[in-house]
Short mmCIF file of C-alpha atoms in Angstrom, two decimals:
data_model
loop_
_atom_site.label_atom_id
_atom_site.label_comp_id
_atom_site.label_asym_id
_atom_site.label_seq_id
_atom_site.Cartn_x
_atom_site.Cartn_y
_atom_site.Cartn_z
CA MET H 18 -2.09 -8.28 -2.22
CA ASP H 19 1.34 -9.27 -0.91
CA TYR H 20 4.48 -8.84 -2.97
CA ALA H 21 5.02 -12.57 -3.53
CA LYS H 22 1.60 -12.81 -5.23
CA MET H 23 2.26 -9.67 -7.28
CA ARG H 24 5.67 -11.05 -8.27
CA ALA H 25 4.05 -14.34 -9.36
CA ILE H 26 1.52 -12.43 -11.49
CA ALA H 27 4.35 -10.34 -12.96
CA ALA H 28 6.24 -13.53 -13.85
CA GLU H 29 3.12 -14.92 -15.57
CA LEU H 30 2.68 -11.66 -17.50
CA GLY H 31 6.35 -11.80 -18.51
CA ALA H 32 5.95 -15.34 -19.83
CA TYR H 33 2.75 -14.34 -21.64
CA SER H 34 4.44 -11.30 -23.21
CA GLU H 35 7.06 -13.56 -24.84
CA GLN H 36 4.26 -14.94 -27.04
CA LEU H 37 3.20 -11.47 -28.19
CA GLU H 38 4.59 -9.47 -31.08
CA GLY H 39 6.61 -6.38 -30.20
CA SER H 40 8.57 -5.51 -27.11
CA TRP H 41 6.82 -5.63 -23.73
CA SER H 42 7.71 -4.56 -20.20
CA VAL H 43 6.36 -5.82 -16.88
CA GLU H 44 6.51 -3.54 -13.84
CA ILE H 45 4.90 -3.56 -10.40
CA GLY H 46 3.59 -0.11 -9.56
CA PRO H 47 1.29 1.28 -6.87
CA SER H 48 -1.75 -0.49 -8.33
CA GLY H 49 0.01 -3.83 -8.88
CA PRO H 50 1.51 -5.62 -11.91
CA ILE H 51 1.48 -3.74 -15.24
CA LEU H 52 2.13 -5.13 -18.75
CA ALA H 53 2.95 -2.36 -21.22
CA MET H 54 4.07 -2.38 -24.83
CA MET H 55 7.39 -0.62 -25.31
CA CYS H 56 7.77 1.34 -28.51
CA PRO H 57 10.43 3.94 -27.81
CA SER H 58 11.38 6.26 -30.65
CA LYS H 59 14.83 6.49 -32.16
CA ARG H 60 15.39 9.80 -30.34
CA HIS H 61 14.46 8.14 -27.05
CA GLU H 62 16.91 5.31 -27.67
CA GLY H 63 19.61 7.72 -28.90
CA THR H 64 19.38 9.68 -25.66
CA VAL H 65 19.59 6.51 -23.57
CA ARG H 66 22.68 5.41 -25.52
CA ARG H 67 24.41 8.79 -25.12
CA ILE H 68 23.81 8.77 -21.37
CA CYS H 69 25.00 5.17 -20.94
CA LYS H 70 28.20 5.83 -22.92
CA GLN H 71 29.00 8.96 -20.90
CA LEU H 72 28.35 7.35 -17.53
CA ASP H 73 30.25 4.17 -18.46
CA ALA H 74 33.30 6.29 -19.31
CA GLN H 75 33.20 7.88 -15.84
CA LEU H 76 32.20 4.85 -13.74
CA SER H 77 35.57 3.13 -14.11
CA GLY H 78 37.06 6.06 -12.19
CA THR H 79 34.31 6.64 -9.62
CA HIS H 80 32.82 3.16 -9.10
CA PRO H 81 34.99 0.37 -10.58
CA GLY H 82 32.90 -2.68 -11.42
CA TYR H 83 29.75 -0.63 -12.09
CA ILE H 84 28.12 0.00 -15.47
CA CYS H 85 25.26 2.01 -16.88
CA ALA H 86 22.90 -0.57 -18.38
CA ASN H 87 19.80 -0.21 -20.50
CA GLY H 88 17.04 -2.52 -19.51
CA PRO H 89 17.22 -4.68 -16.40
CA GLU H 90 14.27 -4.56 -14.06
CA ILE H 91 14.95 -3.41 -10.53
CA GLU H 92 12.88 -4.50 -7.57
CA HIS H 93 12.38 -3.73 -3.91
CA PRO H 94 10.14 -6.45 -2.40
CA ALA H 95 9.77 -4.67 0.95
CA ILE H 96 7.79 -1.84 -0.69
CA GLY H 97 6.25 -4.05 -3.39
CA ARG H 98 7.74 -2.35 -6.45
CA MET H 99 9.47 -3.54 -9.62
CA ARG H 100 10.42 -1.01 -12.30
CA ARG H 101 12.35 -0.99 -15.57
CA PRO H 102 14.31 2.29 -15.89
CA ASP H 103 15.58 3.38 -19.29
CA ALA H 104 19.09 3.30 -17.82
CA VAL H 105 20.44 2.20 -14.47
CA VAL H 106 23.85 2.29 -12.74
CA ILE H 107 24.50 -1.12 -11.19
CA PRO H 108 27.35 -3.51 -10.43
CA GLU H 109 28.13 -5.31 -13.70
CA ALA H 110 28.24 -8.64 -11.83
CA THR H 111 24.48 -8.41 -11.13
CA LEU H 112 23.82 -9.13 -14.80
CA ASP H 113 25.36 -12.59 -14.36
CA GLU H 114 23.09 -13.53 -11.45
CA GLU H 115 20.08 -15.81 -11.77
CA GLY H 116 16.64 -14.22 -11.80
CA LEU H 117 14.70 -11.46 -13.48
CA ALA H 118 15.38 -8.30 -11.48
CA VAL H 119 18.28 -6.50 -9.83
CA ASP H 120 17.93 -5.73 -6.11
CA ALA H 121 17.19 -1.98 -5.90
CA THR H 122 19.59 -1.61 -2.97
CA GLN H 123 22.45 -2.17 -5.46
CA VAL H 124 21.32 0.66 -7.78
CA LEU H 125 23.29 3.92 -7.66
CA ALA H 126 21.20 5.83 -10.21
CA ALA H 127 18.18 5.56 -12.48
CA VAL H 128 17.47 7.51 -15.67
CA GLU H 129 14.14 7.90 -17.44
CA ILE H 130 13.53 9.46 -20.84
CA VAL H 131 9.96 10.79 -20.82
CA SER H 132 7.70 9.28 -23.45
CA PRO H 133 5.15 11.49 -25.20
CA SER H 134 2.33 9.09 -24.34
CA ASN H 135 2.81 8.63 -20.57
CA PRO H 136 4.83 11.41 -18.90
CA GLY H 137 3.11 10.92 -15.53
CA ASN H 138 4.79 7.56 -15.11
CA ASP H 139 8.24 9.22 -14.87
CA TYR H 140 7.23 12.45 -13.09
CA ASP H 141 4.78 10.98 -10.59
CA GLU H 142 4.92 7.22 -10.02
CA LYS H 143 8.64 6.64 -10.55
CA LEU H 144 9.51 9.89 -8.78
CA ALA H 145 7.79 8.34 -5.76
CA ASP H 146 9.08 4.77 -6.23
CA TYR H 147 12.80 5.42 -6.78
CA PRO H 148 13.47 7.32 -3.54
CA ALA H 149 11.33 4.79 -1.64
CA MET H 150 13.61 2.11 -3.12
CA GLY H 151 16.61 4.06 -1.79
CA ILE H 152 18.07 4.93 -5.21
CA PRO H 153 20.43 7.88 -4.54
CA HIS H 154 20.16 9.63 -7.93
CA TYR H 155 17.32 9.95 -10.46
CA MET H 156 17.48 11.88 -13.75
CA ILE H 157 14.38 12.68 -15.80
CA VAL H 158 15.15 13.73 -19.39
CA ASP H 159 12.15 15.23 -21.21
CA PRO H 160 12.55 15.48 -25.01
CA ARG H 161 9.06 16.99 -25.23
CA THR H 162 10.28 20.20 -23.55
CA GLY H 163 14.07 19.98 -23.77
CA THR H 164 14.37 19.91 -19.98
CA ILE H 165 16.12 17.74 -17.42
CA GLU H 166 15.51 17.24 -13.71
CA VAL H 167 18.11 15.72 -11.39
CA HIS H 168 16.74 14.38 -8.12
CA SER H 169 18.92 13.26 -5.21
CA GLU H 170 19.10 12.83 -1.44
CA PRO H 171 16.31 10.30 -0.79
CA CYS H 172 14.74 10.91 2.60
CA LYS H 173 11.50 9.42 3.97
CA GLY H 174 10.38 8.18 0.55
CA ARG H 175 11.04 11.42 -1.34
CA TYR H 176 13.99 13.17 -2.93
CA SER H 177 14.90 16.27 -0.96
CA SER H 178 16.93 17.83 -3.78
CA LYS H 179 15.78 18.74 -7.29
CA GLU H 180 17.90 20.64 -9.83
CA PRO H 181 16.51 21.78 -13.22
CA TYR H 182 18.52 21.94 -16.47
CA ILE H 183 17.90 22.37 -20.19
CA PHE H 184 19.25 20.54 -23.24
CA GLY H 185 22.70 21.92 -23.98
CA ASP H 186 23.77 22.08 -20.31
CA THR H 187 26.52 20.01 -18.75
CA VAL H 188 24.48 18.32 -16.04
CA PRO H 189 25.95 17.24 -12.69
CA PHE H 190 24.49 13.83 -11.82
CA GLY H 191 25.84 12.48 -8.54
CA PRO H 192 29.62 12.20 -8.92
CA TRP H 193 29.31 12.25 -12.74
CA THR H 194 28.41 14.76 -15.44
CA VAL H 195 26.23 14.33 -18.51
CA GLU H 196 26.83 16.54 -21.55
CA THR H 197 23.44 17.16 -23.17
CA SER H 198 24.31 19.22 -26.26
CA ALA H 199 23.60 16.22 -28.55
CA PHE H 200 20.18 15.48 -26.99
CA ARG H 201 17.28 16.01 -29.40
CA ARG H 202 13.70 17.03 -28.74
CA TYR H 203 10.76 15.08 -30.12
CA GLY H 204 9.33 16.55 -33.31
CA ARG H 205 12.25 18.90 -33.98
CA ASP H 206 15.15 18.67 -36.38
CA GLY H 207 17.62 20.75 -34.37
#
C-alpha cells in the first residue's frame, strides 16, 4: 500500500478516535496504520516533563527557535512512517503550520519513555524508524529497569552509536545533557 493511502487511513482513524473515550494515538508503522489507546502513567508523564524542561532550557543556547515538545506526530512519507514520540526537538514554528504531522527532516531528537505494556515498540520498531527518518538523536528511557540508551549517528537506516546509562547519571544527549537523578522507576517509591 502506498503512503498516500496509508495516510488517508490514518486520517480516518484519527477522526474516528475523536469520538472515542480516552486518549488515542495514530501512527504508521511497518505494518501500516495503527490506532492505540494512550494511558501513560504519572511517572511516565513526569519523566517526559522533566526532559522537556531540561532540553528547553538548553535549546535557546544551542538551537534558538527550537523547543522540546510533547506530542506532535512526525512523518517521513518517503519511507511510509508516521510516529508520535513522547518528546521531540523541533522548530517551534512548525507547531503553527497547517496539518497533522511535523516533517521528520526538521526533527533534531526524539525521546521515548518505555511503557510496561509494549517495550518492543520503542526498542525495535522506533529504533528502526527514527534513524531511517534521519533523526540525529534518539533517547530511550526505561523506567522498568532504570536504564537509558542514547542512540546517534544515523547511517544506512540504523544508528551507529549507542551509549548506555542508568537513572542518576548526567546523560549527554547530542549537544545537551539530561540530569536523571529525579527519574523514577515503575513500581518503586525511591
